[in-house]
Structures are given as C-alpha cells and as structure tokens.
Amino acid sequence: MTNTAAFDAPLHLADDAVLIVIDVQQGFERYDHFGPRDNPGAEQRIAELLDLWQATGRPVVVAQHQSASGPLEPGTPGYELKPFVARAKADLHITKTVNSTFYGTPDLHAWLQERGATQLVTVGIMTNVCNETTARMGGNLGYDVVFPIDAMHTFDMAGPDGETIPAAELARATAAVLHSMRFAKVVTTDAVLAAGGARG
C-alpha cells in the first residue's frame, strides 16, 4: 500500500522523474473511427511537459501502439507519432500491442530498474485505457506515479447497456479511481510545470 501522506503532500518532481508519452499517434485524429473526444488542449499540454523534460535533461519514454488493423496499423499514416512527439529526443522508444506500456518492447520495468527510477509522469492517449492501465501497473509495481489529467484525452464510449458515456465523464471517473485508490497522484500540468524547475 502506497503511503497516503505522499498523496496529500505538495507535488515534488524528482530530478530523474521519467515522462512517459503514450500513443500520441496521428491515427487518433480519425474521429470517424473513434468518435468525439474530450480536452482539445491535451496536445498543447503534452508539448509543454515535453519541453520541460528536454530543457532539464530528464528522461523521456515514448510508447507507440501497434494494431493489427485500423488507424494504428504499422505502415499506415495513422501509426506515425504526431510531429511534436516525433521531434522530441526519447531515451527509450517502446512498441506495444496491449493497453499497458509495461507490456511492450523493450521492457519498461527493466529499463526503469536499471536506471533506479522511482517516479513516473504519464501523459498521452487514451486517458481511461492505456494511460490508466499504465498508471495502475506503475502504482502496483511501487512507482510514484503522477497523472496530469489535462495532458491526455479520450473518446466517448458505449457501455454494456448501449448508452454512450461522454469522454469527459470517463476521464473524471479515471481520475477518481486513480486518486481514491492511490494508484497515482492526479494533478494538473501547471502543477507539474511549477514543480519542475531546473534539474539538479
């Protein structure tokens, strides 16, 4: 069980905090396939965090999802990273076929352990799918996971009763679960930027 006091304290960003940028790929612009999204400012917020990490020399991990077909299929334009992520210097590039970045290639957990990293900041697409799954696994593995909820987005989804749940409501539910169950510290991008400062 994670120390509850750590969640209630002001955010501290470690000098070696790892930014994990998840699935920021061009295929997610296919709204005809994925449907309506929330948080139109997500990419700007992700870019701001990438700029901070690059300026301070903190490590960046970029994950890219491979689907067998559809908008994220390798070899199609949709598989490609959005340009602002593709331009960033990544210390590790992971490809994956499932929801968790911890189940990709190369092995994220092994890489983090080799570095002695203890704090992860997860951003990207989608809030309640790959971002949430990665945050949950990170929390279970003992990492201090920071989840800037405005640096990610998701899409409307249909529930088992056929009713469509708006993306913003799904994101709110994800934030509540991660926070209340102490999987991650749910914050804003501004809080991370304010805690970032100069490395060292």
JSON list of N, CA and C in Angstrom, two decimals, residues 56-135:
[
{"chain": "A", "resi": 56, "resn": "THR", "atom": "N", "xyz": [15.38, 20.27, -19.09]},
{"chain": "A", "resi": 56, "resn": "THR", "atom": "CA", "xyz": [16.02, 19.91, -17.83]},
{"chain": "A", "resi": 56, "resn": "THR", "atom": "C", "xyz": [16.80, 18.60, -17.91]},
{"chain": "A", "resi": 57, "resn": "GLY", "atom": "N", "xyz": [16.75, 17.93, -19.05]},
{"chain": "A", "resi": 57, "resn": "GLY", "atom": "CA", "xyz": [17.51, 16.69, -19.23]},
{"chain": "A", "resi": 57, "resn": "GLY", "atom": "C", "xyz": [16.93, 15.49, -18.53]},
{"chain": "A", "resi": 58, "resn": "ARG", "atom": "N", "xyz": [15.67, 15.58, -18.12]},
{"chain": "A", "resi": 58, "resn": "ARG", "atom": "CA", "xyz": [15.03, 14.41, -17.52]},
{"chain": "A", "resi": 58, "resn": "ARG", "atom": "C", "xyz": [14.71, 13.38, -18.61]},
{"chain": "A", "resi": 59, "resn": "PRO", "atom": "N", "xyz": [14.62, 12.11, -18.25]},
{"chain": "A", "resi": 59, "resn": "PRO", "atom": "CA", "xyz": [14.41, 11.06, -19.25]},
{"chain": "A", "resi": 59, "resn": "PRO", "atom": "C", "xyz": [12.98, 11.03, -19.80]},
{"chain": "A", "resi": 60, "resn": "VAL", "atom": "N", "xyz": [12.87, 10.74, -21.09]},
{"chain": "A", "resi": 60, "resn": "VAL", "atom": "CA", "xyz": [11.59, 10.65, -21.79]},
{"chain": "A", "resi": 60, "resn": "VAL", "atom": "C", "xyz": [11.44, 9.26, -22.39]},
{"chain": "A", "resi": 61, "resn": "VAL", "atom": "N", "xyz": [10.28, 8.66, -22.18]},
{"chain": "A", "resi": 61, "resn": "VAL", "atom": "CA", "xyz": [9.92, 7.39, -22.82]},
{"chain": "A", "resi": 61, "resn": "VAL", "atom": "C", "xyz": [8.75, 7.68, -23.75]},
{"chain": "A", "resi": 62, "resn": "VAL", "atom": "N", "xyz": [8.82, 7.21, -24.98]},
{"chain": "A", "resi": 62, "resn": "VAL", "atom": "CA", "xyz": [7.72, 7.35, -25.93]},
{"chain": "A", "resi": 62, "resn": "VAL", "atom": "C", "xyz": [7.21, 5.96, -26.28]},
{"chain": "A", "resi": 63, "resn": "ALA", "atom": "N", "xyz": [5.90, 5.77, -26.13]},
{"chain": "A", "resi": 63, "resn": "ALA", "atom": "CA", "xyz": [5.26, 4.50, -26.46]},
{"chain": "A", "resi": 63, "resn": "ALA", "atom": "C", "xyz": [4.41, 4.67, -27.71]},
{"chain": "A", "resi": 64, "resn": "GLN", "atom": "N", "xyz": [4.38, 3.63, -28.53]},
{"chain": "A", "resi": 64, "resn": "GLN", "atom": "CA", "xyz": [3.65, 3.67, -29.80]},
{"chain": "A", "resi": 64, "resn": "GLN", "atom": "C", "xyz": [2.88, 2.36, -29.94]},
{"chain": "A", "resi": 65, "resn": "HIS", "atom": "N", "xyz": [1.56, 2.48, -30.17]},
{"chain": "A", "resi": 65, "resn": "HIS", "atom": "CA", "xyz": [0.70, 1.30, -30.22]},
{"chain": "A", "resi": 65, "resn": "HIS", "atom": "C", "xyz": [0.62, 0.72, -31.63]},
{"chain": "A", "resi": 66, "resn": "GLN", "atom": "N", "xyz": [0.75, -0.60, -31.71]},
{"chain": "A", "resi": 66, "resn": "GLN", "atom": "CA", "xyz": [0.63, -1.31, -32.99]},
{"chain": "A", "resi": 66, "resn": "GLN", "atom": "C", "xyz": [-0.66, -2.13, -32.99]},
{"chain": "A", "resi": 67, "resn": "SER", "atom": "N", "xyz": [-1.58, -1.78, -33.89]},
{"chain": "A", "resi": 67, "resn": "SER", "atom": "CA", "xyz": [-2.82, -2.55, -34.05]},
{"chain": "A", "resi": 67, "resn": "SER", "atom": "C", "xyz": [-2.71, -3.43, -35.28]},
{"chain": "A", "resi": 68, "resn": "ALA", "atom": "N", "xyz": [-3.37, -4.58, -35.25]},
{"chain": "A", "resi": 68, "resn": "ALA", "atom": "CA", "xyz": [-3.32, -5.50, -36.38]},
{"chain": "A", "resi": 68, "resn": "ALA", "atom": "C", "xyz": [-4.02, -4.90, -37.60]},
{"chain": "A", "resi": 69, "resn": "SER", "atom": "N", "xyz": [-4.97, -4.00, -37.38]},
{"chain": "A", "resi": 69, "resn": "SER", "atom": "CA", "xyz": [-5.68, -3.32, -38.46]},
{"chain": "A", "resi": 69, "resn": "SER", "atom": "C", "xyz": [-6.22, -2.02, -37.91]},
{"chain": "A", "resi": 70, "resn": "GLY", "atom": "N", "xyz": [-6.73, -1.17, -38.78]},
{"chain": "A", "resi": 70, "resn": "GLY", "atom": "CA", "xyz": [-7.32, 0.08, -38.33]},
{"chain": "A", "resi": 70, "resn": "GLY", "atom": "C", "xyz": [-6.36, 1.24, -38.34]},
{"chain": "A", "resi": 71, "resn": "PRO", "atom": "N", "xyz": [-6.74, 2.34, -37.68]},
{"chain": "A", "resi": 71, "resn": "PRO", "atom": "CA", "xyz": [-5.98, 3.59, -37.75]},
{"chain": "A", "resi": 71, "resn": "PRO", "atom": "C", "xyz": [-4.57, 3.53, -37.17]},
{"chain": "A", "resi": 72, "resn": "LEU", "atom": "N", "xyz": [-4.26, 2.56, -36.34]},
{"chain": "A", "resi": 72, "resn": "LEU", "atom": "CA", "xyz": [-2.93, 2.47, -35.72]},
{"chain": "A", "resi": 72, "resn": "LEU", "atom": "C", "xyz": [-2.11, 1.30, -36.25]},
{"chain": "A", "resi": 73, "resn": "GLU", "atom": "N", "xyz": [-2.44, 0.85, -37.43]},
{"chain": "A", "resi": 73, "resn": "GLU", "atom": "CA", "xyz": [-1.71, -0.27, -38.03]},
{"chain": "A", "resi": 73, "resn": "GLU", "atom": "C", "xyz": [-0.35, 0.19, -38.54]},
{"chain": "A", "resi": 74, "resn": "PRO", "atom": "N", "xyz": [0.73, -0.50, -38.18]},
{"chain": "A", "resi": 74, "resn": "PRO", "atom": "CA", "xyz": [2.05, -0.13, -38.70]},
{"chain": "A", "resi": 74, "resn": "PRO", "atom": "C", "xyz": [2.06, -0.08, -40.22]},
{"chain": "A", "resi": 75, "resn": "GLY", "atom": "N", "xyz": [2.78, 0.90, -40.75]},
{"chain": "A", "resi": 75, "resn": "GLY", "atom": "CA", "xyz": [2.84, 1.07, -42.19]},
{"chain": "A", "resi": 75, "resn": "GLY", "atom": "C", "xyz": [1.81, 2.02, -42.75]},
{"chain": "A", "resi": 76, "resn": "THR", "atom": "N", "xyz": [0.87, 2.45, -41.91]},
{"chain": "A", "resi": 76, "resn": "THR", "atom": "CA", "xyz": [-0.14, 3.42, -42.33]},
{"chain": "A", "resi": 76, "resn": "THR", "atom": "C", "xyz": [0.21, 4.78, -41.72]},
{"chain": "A", "resi": 77, "resn": "PRO", "atom": "N", "xyz": [-0.29, 5.88, -42.32]},
{"chain": "A", "resi": 77, "resn": "PRO", "atom": "CA", "xyz": [-0.02, 7.21, -41.75]},
{"chain": "A", "resi": 77, "resn": "PRO", "atom": "C", "xyz": [-0.47, 7.35, -40.31]},
{"chain": "A", "resi": 78, "resn": "GLY", "atom": "N", "xyz": [-1.56, 6.68, -39.96]},
{"chain": "A", "resi": 78, "resn": "GLY", "atom": "CA", "xyz": [-2.10, 6.80, -38.61]},
{"chain": "A", "resi": 78, "resn": "GLY", "atom": "C", "xyz": [-1.20, 6.24, -37.53]},
{"chain": "A", "resi": 79, "resn": "TYR", "atom": "N", "xyz": [-0.33, 5.30, -37.91]},
{"chain": "A", "resi": 79, "resn": "TYR", "atom": "CA", "xyz": [0.58, 4.71, -36.92]},
{"chain": "A", "resi": 79, "resn": "TYR", "atom": "C", "xyz": [1.63, 5.70, -36.47]},
{"chain": "A", "resi": 80, "resn": "GLU", "atom": "N", "xyz": [1.95, 6.67, -37.31]},
{"chain": "A", "resi": 80, "resn": "GLU", "atom": "CA", "xyz": [3.04, 7.59, -37.02]},
{"chain": "A", "resi": 80, "resn": "GLU", "atom": "C", "xyz": [2.73, 8.49, -35.83]},
{"chain": "A", "resi": 81, "resn": "LEU", "atom": "N", "xyz": [3.78, 8.84, -35.09]},
{"chain": "A", "resi": 81, "resn": "LEU", "atom": "CA", "xyz": [3.64, 9.76, -33.97]},
{"chain": "A", "resi": 81, "resn": "LEU", "atom": "C", "xyz": [3.26, 11.14, -34.49]},
{"chain": "A", "resi": 82, "resn": "LYS", "atom": "N", "xyz": [2.53, 11.89, -33.68]},
{"chain": "A", "resi": 82, "resn": "LYS", "atom": "CA", "xyz": [2.27, 13.28, -34.04]},
{"chain": "A", "resi": 82, "resn": "LYS", "atom": "C", "xyz": [3.61, 14.03, -34.07]},
{"chain": "A", "resi": 83, "resn": "PRO", "atom": "N", "xyz": [3.75, 14.97, -35.00]},
{"chain": "A", "resi": 83, "resn": "PRO", "atom": "CA", "xyz": [5.07, 15.58, -35.25]},
{"chain": "A", "resi": 83, "resn": "PRO", "atom": "C", "xyz": [5.78, 16.12, -34.02]},
{"chain": "A", "resi": 84, "resn": "PHE", "atom": "N", "xyz": [5.05, 16.73, -33.10]},
{"chain": "A", "resi": 84, "resn": "PHE", "atom": "CA", "xyz": [5.73, 17.34, -31.95]},
{"chain": "A", "resi": 84, "resn": "PHE", "atom": "C", "xyz": [6.33, 16.28, -31.03]},
{"chain": "A", "resi": 85, "resn": "VAL", "atom": "N", "xyz": [5.79, 15.07, -31.05]},
{"chain": "A", "resi": 85, "resn": "VAL", "atom": "CA", "xyz": [6.37, 13.97, -30.28]},
{"chain": "A", "resi": 85, "resn": "VAL", "atom": "C", "xyz": [7.50, 13.32, -31.08]},
{"chain": "A", "resi": 86, "resn": "ALA", "atom": "N", "xyz": [7.30, 13.16, -32.38]},
{"chain": "A", "resi": 86, "resn": "ALA", "atom": "CA", "xyz": [8.34, 12.55, -33.22]},
{"chain": "A", "resi": 86, "resn": "ALA", "atom": "C", "xyz": [9.63, 13.36, -33.19]},
{"chain": "A", "resi": 87, "resn": "ARG", "atom": "N", "xyz": [9.52, 14.67, -33.01]},
{"chain": "A", "resi": 87, "resn": "ARG", "atom": "CA", "xyz": [10.71, 15.52, -32.98]},
{"chain": "A", "resi": 87, "resn": "ARG", "atom": "C", "xyz": [11.47, 15.46, -31.66]},
{"chain": "A", "resi": 88, "resn": "ALA", "atom": "N", "xyz": [10.80, 15.02, -30.61]},
{"chain": "A", "resi": 88, "resn": "ALA", "atom": "CA", "xyz": [11.41, 15.02, -29.28]},
{"chain": "A", "resi": 88, "resn": "ALA", "atom": "C", "xyz": [12.48, 13.93, -29.18]},
{"chain": "A", "resi": 89, "resn": "LYS", "atom": "N", "xyz": [13.48, 14.21, -28.34]},
{"chain": "A", "resi": 89, "resn": "LYS", "atom": "CA", "xyz": [14.52, 13.20, -28.09]},
{"chain": "A", "resi": 89, "resn": "LYS", "atom": "C", "xyz": [14.01, 12.23, -27.03]},
{"chain": "A", "resi": 90, "resn": "ALA", "atom": "N", "xyz": [13.86, 10.98, -27.41]},
{"chain": "A", "resi": 90, "resn": "ALA", "atom": "CA", "xyz": [13.39, 9.95, -26.48]},
{"chain": "A", "resi": 90, "resn": "ALA", "atom": "C", "xyz": [14.55, 9.10, -26.02]},
{"chain": "A", "resi": 91, "resn": "ASP", "atom": "N", "xyz": [14.61, 8.84, -24.72]},
{"chain": "A", "resi": 91, "resn": "ASP", "atom": "CA", "xyz": [15.63, 7.96, -24.17]},
{"chain": "A", "resi": 91, "resn": "ASP", "atom": "C", "xyz": [15.27, 6.49, -24.38]},
{"chain": "A", "resi": 92, "resn": "LEU", "atom": "N", "xyz": [13.98, 6.23, -24.54]},
{"chain": "A", "resi": 92, "resn": "LEU", "atom": "CA", "xyz": [13.52, 4.87, -24.79]},
{"chain": "A", "resi": 92, "resn": "LEU", "atom": "C", "xyz": [12.27, 4.95, -25.66]},
{"chain": "A", "resi": 93, "resn": "HIS", "atom": "N", "xyz": [12.20, 4.13, -26.70]},
{"chain": "A", "resi": 93, "resn": "HIS", "atom": "CA", "xyz": [11.02, 4.03, -27.56]},
{"chain": "A", "resi": 93, "resn": "HIS", "atom": "C", "xyz": [10.45, 2.63, -27.42]},
{"chain": "A", "resi": 94, "resn": "ILE", "atom": "N", "xyz": [9.18, 2.56, -27.01]},
{"chain": "A", "resi": 94, "resn": "ILE", "atom": "CA", "xyz": [8.52, 1.28, -26.77]},
{"chain": "A", "resi": 94, "resn": "ILE", "atom": "C", "xyz": [7.42, 1.07, -27.80]},
{"chain": "A", "resi": 95, "resn": "THR", "atom": "N", "xyz": [7.34, -0.14, -28.36]},
{"chain": "A", "resi": 95, "resn": "THR", "atom": "CA", "xyz": [6.18, -0.52, -29.17]},
{"chain": "A", "resi": 95, "resn": "THR", "atom": "C", "xyz": [5.39, -1.54, -28.37]},
{"chain": "A", "resi": 96, "resn": "LYS", "atom": "N", "xyz": [4.07, -1.47, -28.52]},
{"chain": "A", "resi": 96, "resn": "LYS", "atom": "CA", "xyz": [3.21, -2.35, -27.74]},
{"chain": "A", "resi": 96, "resn": "LYS", "atom": "C", "xyz": [1.97, -2.72, -28.55]},
{"chain": "A", "resi": 97, "resn": "THR", "atom": "N", "xyz": [1.33, -3.81, -28.14]},
{"chain": "A", "resi": 97, "resn": "THR", "atom": "CA", "xyz": [0.10, -4.25, -28.80]},
{"chain": "A", "resi": 97, "resn": "THR", "atom": "C", "xyz": [-1.05, -4.37, -27.81]},
{"chain": "A", "resi": 98, "resn": "VAL", "atom": "N", "xyz": [-0.79, -4.03, -26.54]},
{"chain": "A", "resi": 98, "resn": "VAL", "atom": "CA", "xyz": [-1.81, -4.10, -25.50]},
{"chain": "A", "resi": 98, "resn": "VAL", "atom": "C", "xyz": [-1.89, -2.76, -24.78]},
{"chain": "A", "resi": 99, "resn": "ASN", "atom": "N", "xyz": [-2.74, -2.68, -23.76]},
{"chain": "A", "resi": 99, "resn": "ASN", "atom": "CA", "xyz": [-3.03, -1.40, -23.13]},
{"chain": "A", "resi": 99, "resn": "ASN", "atom": "C", "xyz": [-1.94, -0.87, -22.22]},
{"chain": "A", "resi": 100, "resn": "SER", "atom": "N", "xyz": [-1.14, -1.73, -21.63]},
{"chain": "A", "resi": 100, "resn": "SER", "atom": "CA", "xyz": [-0.13, -1.27, -20.68]},
{"chain": "A", "resi": 100, "resn": "SER", "atom": "C", "xyz": [1.22, -1.07, -21.35]},
{"chain": "A", "resi": 101, "resn": "THR", "atom": "N", "xyz": [1.83, 0.07, -21.07]},
{"chain": "A", "resi": 101, "resn": "THR", "atom": "CA", "xyz": [3.18, 0.34, -21.57]},
{"chain": "A", "resi": 101, "resn": "THR", "atom": "C", "xyz": [4.20, -0.59, -20.91]},
{"chain": "A", "resi": 102, "resn": "PHE", "atom": "N", "xyz": [3.83, -1.19, -19.79]},
{"chain": "A", "resi": 102, "resn": "PHE", "atom": "CA", "xyz": [4.72, -2.15, -19.13]},
{"chain": "A", "resi": 102, "resn": "PHE", "atom": "C", "xyz": [4.79, -3.49, -19.88]},
{"chain": "A", "resi": 103, "resn": "TYR", "atom": "N", "xyz": [3.84, -3.72, -20.80]},
{"chain": "A", "resi": 103, "resn": "TYR", "atom": "CA", "xyz": [3.87, -4.93, -21.63]},
{"chain": "A", "resi": 103, "resn": "TYR", "atom": "C", "xyz": [4.21, -4.53, -23.06]},
{"chain": "A", "resi": 104, "resn": "GLY", "atom": "N", "xyz": [5.40, -4.02, -23.26]},
{"chain": "A", "resi": 104, "resn": "GLY", "atom": "CA", "xyz": [5.86, -3.62, -24.58]},
{"chain": "A", "resi": 104, "resn": "GLY", "atom": "C", "xyz": [7.30, -4.04, -24.78]},
{"chain": "A", "resi": 105, "resn": "THR", "atom": "N", "xyz": [7.87, -3.60, -25.88]},
{"chain": "A", "resi": 105, "resn": "THR", "atom": "CA", "xyz": [9.26, -3.90, -26.22]},
{"chain": "A", "resi": 105, "resn": "THR", "atom": "C", "xyz": [9.99, -2.61, -26.56]},
{"chain": "A", "resi": 106, "resn": "PRO", "atom": "N", "xyz": [11.15, -2.36, -25.89]},
{"chain": "A", "resi": 106, "resn": "PRO", "atom": "CA", "xyz": [11.80, -3.13, -24.80]},
{"chain": "A", "resi": 106, "resn": "PRO", "atom": "C", "xyz": [10.97, -3.08, -23.49]},
{"chain": "A", "resi": 107, "resn": "ASP", "atom": "N", "xyz": [11.44, -3.81, -22.51]},
{"chain": "A", "resi": 107, "resn": "ASP", "atom": "CA", "xyz": [10.76, -3.93, -21.22]},
{"chain": "A", "resi": 107, "resn": "ASP", "atom": "C", "xyz": [10.92, -2.66, -20.40]},
{"chain": "A", "resi": 108, "resn": "LEU", "atom": "N", "xyz": [9.82, -1.95, -20.17]},
{"chain": "A", "resi": 108, "resn": "LEU", "atom": "CA", "xyz": [9.87, -0.68, -19.45]},
{"chain": "A", "resi": 108, "resn": "LEU", "atom": "C", "xyz": [10.32, -0.86, -18.00]},
{"chain": "A", "resi": 109, "resn": "HIS", "atom": "N", "xyz": [9.77, -1.82, -17.31]},
{"chain": "A", "resi": 109, "resn": "HIS", "atom": "CA", "xyz": [10.10, -2.03, -15.90]},
{"chain": "A", "resi": 109, "resn": "HIS", "atom": "C", "xyz": [11.60, -2.31, -15.73]},
{"chain": "A", "resi": 110, "resn": "ALA", "atom": "N", "xyz": [12.14, -3.17, -16.59]},
{"chain": "A", "resi": 110, "resn": "ALA", "atom": "CA", "xyz": [13.57, -3.50, -16.50]},
{"chain": "A", "resi": 110, "resn": "ALA", "atom": "C", "xyz": [14.41, -2.24, -16.74]},
{"chain": "A", "resi": 111, "resn": "TRP", "atom": "N", "xyz": [14.02, -1.43, -17.72]},
{"chain": "A", "resi": 111, "resn": "TRP", "atom": "CA", "xyz": [14.76, -0.21, -18.03]},
{"chain": "A", "resi": 111, "resn": "TRP", "atom": "C", "xyz": [14.72, 0.78, -16.86]},
{"chain": "A", "resi": 112, "resn": "LEU", "atom": "N", "xyz": [13.54, 0.91, -16.25]},
{"chain": "A", "resi": 112, "resn": "LEU", "atom": "CA", "xyz": [13.41, 1.81, -15.09]},
{"chain": "A", "resi": 112, "resn": "LEU", "atom": "C", "xyz": [14.24, 1.31, -13.92]},
{"chain": "A", "resi": 113, "resn": "GLN", "atom": "N", "xyz": [14.23, 0.01, -13.70]},
{"chain": "A", "resi": 113, "resn": "GLN", "atom": "CA", "xyz": [15.00, -0.56, -12.60]},
{"chain": "A", "resi": 113, "resn": "GLN", "atom": "C", "xyz": [16.50, -0.36, -12.81]},
{"chain": "A", "resi": 114, "resn": "GLU", "atom": "N", "xyz": [16.95, -0.51, -14.04]},
{"chain": "A", "resi": 114, "resn": "GLU", "atom": "CA", "xyz": [18.38, -0.30, -14.34]},
{"chain": "A", "resi": 114, "resn": "GLU", "atom": "C", "xyz": [18.80, 1.14, -14.04]},
{"chain": "A", "resi": 115, "resn": "ARG", "atom": "N", "xyz": [17.89, 2.08, -14.27]},
{"chain": "A", "resi": 115, "resn": "ARG", "atom": "CA", "xyz": [18.18, 3.49, -14.03]},
{"chain": "A", "resi": 115, "resn": "ARG", "atom": "C", "xyz": [18.01, 3.88, -12.56]},
{"chain": "A", "resi": 116, "resn": "GLY", "atom": "N", "xyz": [17.31, 3.05, -11.79]},
{"chain": "A", "resi": 116, "resn": "GLY", "atom": "CA", "xyz": [16.97, 3.41, -10.42]},
{"chain": "A", "resi": 116, "resn": "GLY", "atom": "C", "xyz": [15.85, 4.43, -10.35]},
{"chain": "A", "resi": 117, "resn": "ALA", "atom": "N", "xyz": [15.05, 4.52, -11.41]},
{"chain": "A", "resi": 117, "resn": "ALA", "atom": "CA", "xyz": [13.96, 5.50, -11.44]},
{"chain": "A", "resi": 117, "resn": "ALA", "atom": "C", "xyz": [12.84, 5.09, -10.49]},
{"chain": "A", "resi": 118, "resn": "THR", "atom": "N", "xyz": [12.24, 6.07, -9.84]},
{"chain": "A", "resi": 118, "resn": "THR", "atom": "CA", "xyz": [11.16, 5.80, -8.89]},
{"chain": "A", "resi": 118, "resn": "THR", "atom": "C", "xyz": [9.89, 6.59, -9.18]},
{"chain": "A", "resi": 119, "resn": "GLN", "atom": "N", "xyz": [9.99, 7.65, -10.01]},
{"chain": "A", "resi": 119, "resn": "GLN", "atom": "CA", "xyz": [8.82, 8.50, -10.27]},
{"chain": "A", "resi": 119, "resn": "GLN", "atom": "C", "xyz": [8.52, 8.54, -11.76]},
{"chain": "A", "resi": 120, "resn": "LEU", "atom": "N", "xyz": [7.24, 8.33, -12.11]},
{"chain": "A", "resi": 120, "resn": "LEU", "atom": "CA", "xyz": [6.77, 8.33, -13.48]},
{"chain": "A", "resi": 120, "resn": "LEU", "atom": "C", "xyz": [5.70, 9.38, -13.66]},
{"chain": "A", "resi": 121, "resn": "VAL", "atom": "N", "xyz": [5.74, 10.10, -14.77]},
{"chain": "A", "resi": 121, "resn": "VAL", "atom": "CA", "xyz": [4.69, 11.06, -15.13]},
{"chain": "A", "resi": 121, "resn": "VAL", "atom": "C", "xyz": [4.11, 10.58, -16.45]},
{"chain": "A", "resi": 122, "resn": "THR", "atom": "N", "xyz": [2.83, 10.18, -16.43]},
{"chain": "A", "resi": 122, "resn": "THR", "atom": "CA", "xyz": [2.22, 9.57, -17.61]},
{"chain": "A", "resi": 122, "resn": "THR", "atom": "C", "xyz": [1.28, 10.55, -18.30]},
{"chain": "A", "resi": 123, "resn": "VAL", "atom": "N", "xyz": [1.43, 10.68, -19.62]},
{"chain": "A", "resi": 123, "resn": "VAL", "atom": "CA", "xyz": [0.59, 11.55, -20.44]},
{"chain": "A", "resi": 123, "resn": "VAL", "atom": "C", "xyz": [0.28, 10.82, -21.74]},
{"chain": "A", "resi": 124, "resn": "GLY", "atom": "N", "xyz": [-0.69, 11.32, -22.51]},
{"chain": "A", "resi": 124, "resn": "GLY", "atom": "CA", "xyz": [-0.93, 10.75, -23.83]},
{"chain": "A", "resi": 124, "resn": "GLY", "atom": "C", "xyz": [-2.38, 10.37, -24.08]},
{"chain": "A", "resi": 125, "resn": "ILE", "atom": "N", "xyz": [-2.55, 9.30, -24.84]},
{"chain": "A", "resi": 125, "resn": "ILE", "atom": "CA", "xyz": [-3.86, 8.86, -25.32]},
{"chain": "A", "resi": 125, "resn": "ILE", "atom": "C", "xyz": [-3.98, 7.35, -25.10]},
{"chain": "A", "resi": 126, "resn": "MET", "atom": "N", "xyz": [-5.06, 6.81, -24.55]},
{"chain": "A", "resi": 126, "resn": "MET", "atom": "CA", "xyz": [-6.26, 7.47, -24.08]},
{"chain": "A", "resi": 126, "resn": "MET", "atom": "C", "xyz": [-6.27, 7.48, -22.56]},
{"chain": "A", "resi": 127, "resn": "THR", "atom": "N", "xyz": [-6.92, 8.48, -21.99]},
{"chain": "A", "resi": 127, "resn": "THR", "atom": "CA", "xyz": [-6.94, 8.68, -20.54]},
{"chain": "A", "resi": 127, "resn": "THR", "atom": "C", "xyz": [-7.31, 7.42, -19.78]},
{"chain": "A", "resi": 128, "resn": "ASN", "atom": "N", "xyz": [-8.42, 6.80, -20.16]},
{"chain": "A", "resi": 128, "resn": "ASN", "atom": "CA", "xyz": [-9.00, 5.70, -19.40]},
{"chain": "A", "resi": 128, "resn": "ASN", "atom": "C", "xyz": [-8.63, 4.32, -19.95]},
{"chain": "A", "resi": 129, "resn": "VAL", "atom": "N", "xyz": [-7.70, 4.28, -20.90]},
{"chain": "A", "resi": 129, "resn": "VAL", "atom": "CA", "xyz": [-7.29, 3.00, -21.46]},
{"chain": "A", "resi": 129, "resn": "VAL", "atom": "C", "xyz": [-5.79, 2.80, -21.21]},
{"chain": "A", "resi": 130, "resn": "CYS", "atom": "N", "xyz": [-4.95, 3.18, -22.15]},
{"chain": "A", "resi": 130, "resn": "CYS", "atom": "CA", "xyz": [-3.52, 2.91, -21.98]},
{"chain": "A", "resi": 130, "resn": "CYS", "atom": "C", "xyz": [-2.89, 3.76, -20.88]},
{"chain": "A", "resi": 131, "resn": "ASN", "atom": "N", "xyz": [-3.35, 5.00, -20.72]},
{"chain": "A", "resi": 131, "resn": "ASN", "atom": "CA", "xyz": [-2.80, 5.84, -19.65]},
{"chain": "A", "resi": 131, "resn": "ASN", "atom": "C", "xyz": [-3.17, 5.28, -18.28]},
{"chain": "A", "resi": 132, "resn": "GLU", "atom": "N", "xyz": [-4.44, 4.97, -18.11]},
{"chain": "A", "resi": 132, "resn": "GLU", "atom": "CA", "xyz": [-4.88, 4.45, -16.81]},
{"chain": "A", "resi": 132, "resn": "GLU", "atom": "C", "xyz": [-4.26, 3.09, -16.51]},
{"chain": "A", "resi": 133, "resn": "THR", "atom": "N", "xyz": [-4.20, 2.21, -17.50]},
{"chain": "A", "resi": 133, "resn": "THR", "atom": "CA", "xyz": [-3.63, 0.88, -17.28]},
{"chain": "A", "resi": 133, "resn": "THR", "atom": "C", "xyz": [-2.16, 0.98, -16.90]},
{"chain": "A", "resi": 134, "resn": "THR", "atom": "N", "xyz": [-1.43, 1.85, -17.58]},
{"chain": "A", "resi": 134, "resn": "THR", "atom": "CA", "xyz": [-0.01, 2.04, -17.26]},
{"chain": "A", "resi": 134, "resn": "THR", "atom": "C", "xyz": [0.15, 2.61, -15.86]},
{"chain": "A", "resi": 135, "resn": "ALA", "atom": "N", "xyz": [-0.69, 3.57, -15.49]},
{"chain": "A", "resi": 135, "resn": "ALA", "atom": "CA", "xyz": [-0.61, 4.16, -14.15]},
{"chain": "A", "resi": 135, "resn": "ALA", "atom": "C", "xyz": [-0.93, 3.14, -13.07]}
]
